[in-house]
Amino acid sequence: MAQRTILRSYARRDLDNPAEALPNSILFAHTGTTLTIYDAYPKSTFHFLVLPRLKAVATSQDGDKKEKEKEIVDAMGLGLKEGDLKSLKRLLRKGKEKARKILEPMQEAAQACVKEIEEEMIRMYGFKWDIWIGFHPVPSMEHLHLHIISADLCSTALKNKKHYNSFHPKHGFFLDLSEVLEWLDAEQTFFEMKAQLNPAEYEPFLKEDLVCFKCHKLFKNIPKLKEHLQEEFDALIKREKAKQERLAKQKRKREEKERNEREGSASTATSVAASTPKDAEDIEAVPEKKRKG
Ligand SMILES: [Zn+2]
Ligand SMILES: [Zn+2]
């Protein structure tokens, strides 16, 4: 299967049909209208894609033909064809309202995925860090897809400047989903200007210098930058670990203090009742001493 069109082939699958089901190594989750899959070449510790689903619908019941004529349309039933979902640019051409109806379910699927990533971050690392959600204005693969990627860019599949700059959150190539949704609320002229997604405007961002997205330090080449990104990530893990330890220590101290206060107030009470196991032992010990003596 051609790599460039593989996402479309996933989007066309009828997942209720066992013969067309996607393996767990590819499919992470799905709804009636969206698929969430693992990015085959993750550029960060966590990297997923959300795609709108497609479905085949019969367009004619021509008796002369053995097979019904079929057309591939979006699963939302908005009257959008497969080609209208080829890219964000193609979708935006269909106008604000149709774009919103496709993008909002994708946003919901992304939010559900973010929740699961955060749980996994806590299980694996003991803390969670940022997750970016957005599009590439000039995509490398066909069929609209939303990237959900953890903010570390530490991955062996990140191999060149284009990979890195396409996810750098501030260079301008990576389009936050929230920004794209804002265009849909903007004036029509502004929307139309943004919706052009002109490659000549965006592609130069991919050629910009290699700058750390955290500390803005400049790097001569990808191996040097990658080494630094790993150091940034290791430092984050170390800081978070120290923070967790500090919090745990504070919690222990607080609990100890509360326990001492409880015990302190119990021992100053004039009540003869044995309020703690220790007191109970002392009382029981008395008759035994008497027996001995
Ligand atoms: Zn992409
Ligand atoms: Zn840095």
Short mmCIF file of C-alpha atoms and ligand atoms in Angstrom, two decimals:
data_model
loop_
_atom_site.label_atom_id
_atom_site.label_comp_id
_atom_site.label_asym_id
_atom_site.label_seq_id
_atom_site.Cartn_x
_atom_site.Cartn_y
_atom_site.Cartn_z
CA MET A 1 0.00 0.00 0.00
CA ALA A 2 1.34 3.40 -0.92
CA GLN A 3 2.47 5.23 2.20
CA ARG A 4 1.03 8.50 0.95
CA THR A 5 -2.55 7.20 0.79
CA ILE A 6 -2.52 4.66 3.61
CA LEU A 7 -4.56 6.91 5.95
CA ARG A 8 -7.37 7.08 3.41
CA SER A 9 -7.40 3.30 3.19
CA TYR A 10 -7.83 3.14 6.98
CA ALA A 11 -10.59 5.75 6.89
CA ARG A 12 -12.52 3.69 4.32
CA ARG A 13 -12.58 0.55 6.46
CA ASP A 14 -15.86 -0.78 7.73
CA LEU A 15 -14.71 -1.70 11.23
CA ASP A 16 -17.89 -3.66 11.95
CA ASN A 17 -16.82 -6.09 9.27
CA PRO A 18 -14.20 -8.44 10.82
CA ALA A 19 -12.49 -8.75 7.43
CA GLU A 20 -11.82 -5.01 7.41
CA ALA A 21 -10.92 -4.55 11.07
CA LEU A 22 -7.67 -2.74 11.89
CA PRO A 23 -5.14 -4.44 14.20
CA ASN A 24 -4.55 -3.08 17.72
CA SER A 25 -1.04 -2.15 16.68
CA ILE A 26 -2.57 0.50 14.39
CA LEU A 27 -5.98 1.38 15.81
CA PHE A 28 -6.08 3.04 19.23
CA ALA A 29 -9.77 4.00 19.35
CA HIS A 30 -12.69 4.85 17.11
CA THR A 31 -16.13 6.45 17.08
CA GLY A 32 -18.79 6.29 14.40
CA THR A 33 -17.12 9.18 12.58
CA THR A 34 -13.45 9.18 13.64
CA LEU A 35 -10.43 6.90 13.95
CA THR A 36 -7.57 7.43 16.38
CA ILE A 37 -4.44 5.59 15.28
CA TYR A 38 -0.82 5.34 16.39
CA ASP A 39 1.47 7.40 14.19
CA ALA A 40 3.63 4.80 12.41
CA TYR A 41 6.70 7.05 12.78
CA PRO A 42 6.22 8.75 16.15
CA LYS A 43 8.16 12.01 16.49
CA SER A 44 7.70 12.13 20.29
CA THR A 45 7.22 9.74 23.18
CA PHE A 46 3.46 9.81 22.42
CA HIS A 47 2.15 10.50 18.92
CA PHE A 48 -1.33 9.72 17.58
CA LEU A 49 -3.46 10.76 14.60
CA VAL A 50 -7.20 11.39 14.46
CA LEU A 51 -8.86 10.96 11.06
CA PRO A 52 -12.43 11.44 9.89
CA ARG A 53 -13.96 8.19 8.65
CA LEU A 54 -15.27 7.54 5.16
CA LYS A 55 -17.97 5.23 4.00
CA ALA A 56 -19.22 3.77 0.78
CA VAL A 57 -22.78 4.64 -0.16
CA ALA A 58 -24.82 3.34 -3.04
CA THR A 59 -25.57 6.07 -5.56
CA SER A 60 -27.64 4.11 -8.04
CA GLN A 61 -29.55 0.88 -8.11
CA ASP A 62 -28.96 0.30 -11.79
CA GLY A 63 -30.57 -3.02 -12.62
CA ASP A 64 -28.38 -3.58 -15.65
CA LYS A 65 -25.25 -3.60 -13.56
CA LYS A 66 -24.53 -6.45 -11.22
CA GLU A 67 -22.95 -4.15 -8.64
CA LYS A 68 -24.42 -1.01 -7.25
CA GLU A 69 -22.57 2.18 -8.11
CA LYS A 70 -20.71 3.26 -5.03
CA GLU A 71 -19.40 6.56 -3.88
CA ILE A 72 -17.08 7.18 -0.95
CA VAL A 73 -18.34 9.97 1.27
CA ASP A 74 -17.63 11.23 4.77
CA ALA A 75 -19.18 9.16 7.53
CA MET A 76 -20.91 12.25 8.93
CA GLY A 77 -23.27 12.39 5.97
CA LEU A 78 -22.56 16.05 5.21
CA GLY A 79 -22.50 15.50 1.48
CA LEU A 80 -18.70 15.74 1.46
CA LYS A 81 -16.88 13.36 -0.85
CA GLU A 82 -13.62 11.58 -0.20
CA GLY A 83 -11.66 14.27 -2.05
CA ASP A 84 -13.08 17.01 0.20
CA LEU A 85 -11.33 15.31 3.11
CA LYS A 86 -8.01 14.98 1.32
CA SER A 87 -6.49 17.76 3.44
CA LEU A 88 -7.38 20.61 5.77
CA LYS A 89 -7.15 22.97 2.81
CA ARG A 90 -9.66 20.97 0.79
CA LEU A 91 -12.05 20.75 3.75
CA LEU A 92 -11.88 24.50 4.45
CA ARG A 93 -12.90 25.15 0.82
CA LYS A 94 -16.26 23.62 1.65
CA GLY A 95 -16.97 26.48 4.05
CA LYS A 96 -17.01 27.14 7.78
CA GLU A 97 -20.07 25.13 8.74
CA LYS A 98 -19.11 21.87 7.07
CA ALA A 99 -15.55 22.25 8.33
CA ARG A 100 -16.82 22.73 11.87
CA LYS A 101 -18.98 19.61 11.64
CA ILE A 102 -15.95 17.54 10.63
CA LEU A 103 -13.45 19.17 13.01
CA GLU A 104 -15.51 19.14 16.19
CA PRO A 105 -15.88 15.33 16.40
CA MET A 106 -12.14 15.13 15.65
CA GLN A 107 -11.51 17.51 18.54
CA GLU A 108 -13.60 15.32 20.86
CA ALA A 109 -11.67 12.22 19.79
CA ALA A 110 -8.42 14.11 20.38
CA GLN A 111 -9.50 15.16 23.87
CA ALA A 112 -10.34 11.55 24.76
CA CYS A 113 -6.93 10.49 23.47
CA VAL A 114 -5.19 13.24 25.49
CA LYS A 115 -6.85 11.92 28.65
CA GLU A 116 -5.49 8.45 27.98
CA ILE A 117 -2.02 9.74 27.13
CA GLU A 118 -1.95 11.70 30.40
CA GLU A 119 -2.91 8.58 32.38
CA GLU A 120 -0.15 6.66 30.62
CA MET A 121 2.35 9.47 31.33
CA ILE A 122 1.55 9.24 35.03
CA ARG A 123 1.79 5.44 35.01
CA MET A 124 5.11 5.46 33.16
CA TYR A 125 6.80 8.62 34.43
CA GLY A 126 4.87 9.69 37.52
CA PHE A 127 3.85 13.05 36.01
CA LYS A 128 2.28 14.49 32.88
CA TRP A 129 3.60 17.06 30.44
CA ASP A 130 2.15 19.13 27.59
CA ILE A 131 0.47 17.58 24.57
CA TRP A 132 0.12 19.51 21.30
CA ILE A 133 -2.89 19.02 19.04
CA GLY A 134 -2.71 20.36 15.50
CA PHE A 135 -2.43 20.08 11.73
CA HIS A 136 0.28 20.41 9.16
CA PRO A 137 -0.82 23.03 6.60
CA VAL A 138 1.14 21.21 3.88
CA PRO A 139 0.66 17.55 4.82
CA SER A 140 2.96 14.73 3.75
CA MET A 141 0.13 12.19 3.64
CA GLU A 142 -3.28 12.33 2.01
CA HIS A 143 -6.53 12.33 4.00
CA LEU A 144 -7.17 14.90 6.70
CA HIS A 145 -5.39 14.00 9.94
CA LEU A 146 -4.93 15.73 13.27
CA HIS A 147 -1.65 15.18 15.15
CA ILE A 148 -1.70 14.56 18.90
CA ILE A 149 1.89 14.68 20.08
CA SER A 150 3.56 14.94 23.46
CA ALA A 151 5.77 18.00 23.95
CA ASP A 152 9.18 16.34 24.09
CA LEU A 153 10.12 15.54 20.46
CA CYS A 154 12.32 12.72 21.75
CA SER A 155 12.05 9.84 19.31
CA THR A 156 14.32 7.83 17.03
CA ALA A 157 11.91 8.46 14.13
CA LEU A 158 12.64 12.18 14.31
CA LYS A 159 15.48 12.26 11.81
CA ASN A 160 15.71 15.59 10.03
CA LYS A 161 15.14 19.33 10.16
CA LYS A 162 11.79 19.06 8.36
CA HIS A 163 10.50 16.56 10.93
CA TYR A 164 11.56 18.78 13.80
CA ASN A 165 10.40 22.12 12.43
CA SER A 166 7.03 20.67 11.40
CA PHE A 167 6.24 20.09 15.09
CA HIS A 168 8.05 23.06 16.62
CA PRO A 169 5.11 24.73 18.38
CA LYS A 170 6.19 28.31 17.62
CA HIS A 171 7.77 28.25 14.17
CA GLY A 172 4.43 28.63 12.43
CA PHE A 173 4.22 25.35 10.53
CA PHE A 174 2.36 23.45 13.23
CA LEU A 175 -1.23 24.77 13.31
CA ASP A 176 -2.92 24.37 16.66
CA LEU A 177 -6.40 22.91 16.35
CA SER A 178 -7.68 25.69 18.61
CA GLU A 179 -6.33 28.28 16.15
CA VAL A 180 -8.00 26.58 13.18
CA LEU A 181 -11.30 26.48 15.11
CA GLU A 182 -10.92 30.22 15.79
CA TRP A 183 -10.77 30.88 12.03
CA LEU A 184 -14.23 29.35 11.80
CA ASP A 185 -15.53 31.99 14.21
CA ALA A 186 -13.76 34.86 12.46
CA GLU A 187 -14.96 37.25 9.75
CA GLN A 188 -15.45 35.63 6.37
CA THR A 189 -12.58 37.56 4.72
CA PHE A 190 -10.14 36.55 7.47
CA PHE A 191 -11.33 32.95 7.27
CA GLU A 192 -10.85 32.87 3.50
CA MET A 193 -7.37 34.33 3.78
CA LYS A 194 -6.33 31.74 6.39
CA ALA A 195 -8.09 28.89 4.58
CA GLN A 196 -5.81 29.28 1.58
CA LEU A 197 -3.03 27.44 3.43
CA ASN A 198 -0.62 28.48 0.77
CA PRO A 199 2.43 26.15 0.68
CA ALA A 200 4.68 29.06 -0.34
CA GLU A 201 3.76 30.76 2.91
CA TYR A 202 4.28 27.74 5.17
CA GLU A 203 7.08 25.72 3.61
CA PRO A 204 9.84 28.24 4.47
CA PHE A 205 9.11 27.53 8.18
CA LEU A 206 10.45 24.01 7.64
CA LYS A 207 13.82 25.40 6.60
CA GLU A 208 14.33 27.61 9.64
CA ASP A 209 17.31 27.16 11.97
CA LEU A 210 17.23 24.37 14.53
CA VAL A 211 16.18 26.01 17.79
CA CYS A 212 15.24 24.19 21.01
CA PHE A 213 11.51 24.71 21.53
CA LYS A 214 12.10 25.01 25.28
CA CYS A 215 15.17 27.23 25.78
CA HIS A 216 15.55 28.70 22.26
CA LYS A 217 19.17 27.59 22.01
CA LEU A 218 20.47 27.26 18.45
CA PHE A 219 21.93 23.97 17.12
CA LYS A 220 24.13 23.30 14.10
CA ASN A 221 22.69 19.91 13.24
CA ILE A 222 20.01 17.37 14.11
CA PRO A 223 22.20 14.97 16.17
CA LYS A 224 23.28 17.88 18.41
CA LEU A 225 19.69 19.10 18.77
CA LYS A 226 18.40 15.60 19.51
CA GLU A 227 21.03 15.11 22.19
CA HIS A 228 19.93 18.40 23.75
CA LEU A 229 16.20 17.51 23.54
CA GLN A 230 16.95 14.28 25.39
CA GLU A 231 18.80 16.28 28.06
CA GLU A 232 15.83 18.65 28.32
CA PHE A 233 13.49 15.67 28.77
CA ASP A 234 15.79 13.97 31.32
CA ALA A 235 16.03 17.24 33.25
CA LEU A 236 12.23 17.52 33.26
CA ILE A 237 11.92 13.97 34.59
CA LYS A 238 14.50 14.75 37.30
CA ARG A 239 12.77 18.01 38.31
CA GLU A 240 9.38 16.30 38.45
CA LYS A 241 10.81 13.42 40.50
CA ALA A 242 12.35 15.87 42.97
CA LYS A 243 9.02 17.73 43.14
CA GLN A 244 7.13 14.46 43.82
CA GLU A 245 9.62 13.56 46.55
CA ARG A 246 9.31 16.99 48.12
CA LEU A 247 5.51 16.71 48.09
CA ALA A 248 5.62 13.19 49.54
CA LYS A 249 7.93 14.40 52.32
CA GLN A 250 5.62 17.31 53.10
CA LYS A 251 2.67 14.92 53.20
CA ARG A 252 4.50 12.55 55.58
CA LYS A 253 5.41 15.47 57.85
CA ARG A 254 1.85 16.77 57.84
CA GLU A 255 0.45 13.33 58.68
CA GLU A 256 3.00 12.88 61.45
CA LYS A 257 2.11 16.26 62.88
CA GLU A 258 -1.61 15.44 62.79
CA ARG A 259 -0.96 12.09 64.45
CA ASN A 260 1.11 13.73 67.19
CA GLU A 261 -1.59 16.31 67.78
CA ARG A 262 -4.23 13.57 68.07
CA GLU A 263 -2.09 11.55 70.46
CA GLY A 264 -1.12 14.64 72.40
CA SER A 265 -4.72 15.64 73.00
CA ALA A 266 -5.60 12.05 73.95
CA SER A 267 -2.91 11.79 76.61
CA THR A 268 -3.76 15.14 78.19
CA ALA A 269 -7.41 14.12 78.47
CA THR A 270 -8.45 13.14 82.02
CA SER A 271 -10.56 10.26 80.74
CA VAL A 272 -9.59 6.86 82.13
CA ALA A 273 -10.70 5.16 78.92
CA ALA A 274 -7.93 3.42 77.03
CA SER A 275 -7.99 5.48 73.87
CA THR A 276 -4.99 3.96 72.15
CA PRO A 277 -3.69 0.40 71.90
CA LYS A 278 -0.63 1.48 73.87
CA ASP A 279 -2.79 2.61 76.79
CA ALA A 280 -4.77 -0.59 76.62
CA GLU A 281 -1.61 -2.62 76.95
CA ASP A 282 -0.49 -0.66 79.98
CA ILE A 283 -3.76 -1.26 81.75
CA GLU A 284 -3.76 -4.94 81.02
CA ALA A 285 -0.20 -5.20 82.23
CA VAL A 286 -1.16 -4.13 85.73
CA PRO A 287 -2.98 -7.26 86.96
CA GLU A 288 -0.16 -9.42 85.66
CA LYS A 289 2.38 -7.55 87.77
CA LYS A 290 0.09 -7.99 90.79
CA ARG A 291 -0.12 -11.73 90.23
CA LYS A 292 3.65 -11.98 90.12
CA GLY A 293 4.13 -9.98 93.29
ZN ZN B 1 0.93 14.59 8.95
ZN ZN B 2 16.71 23.62 25.32
#
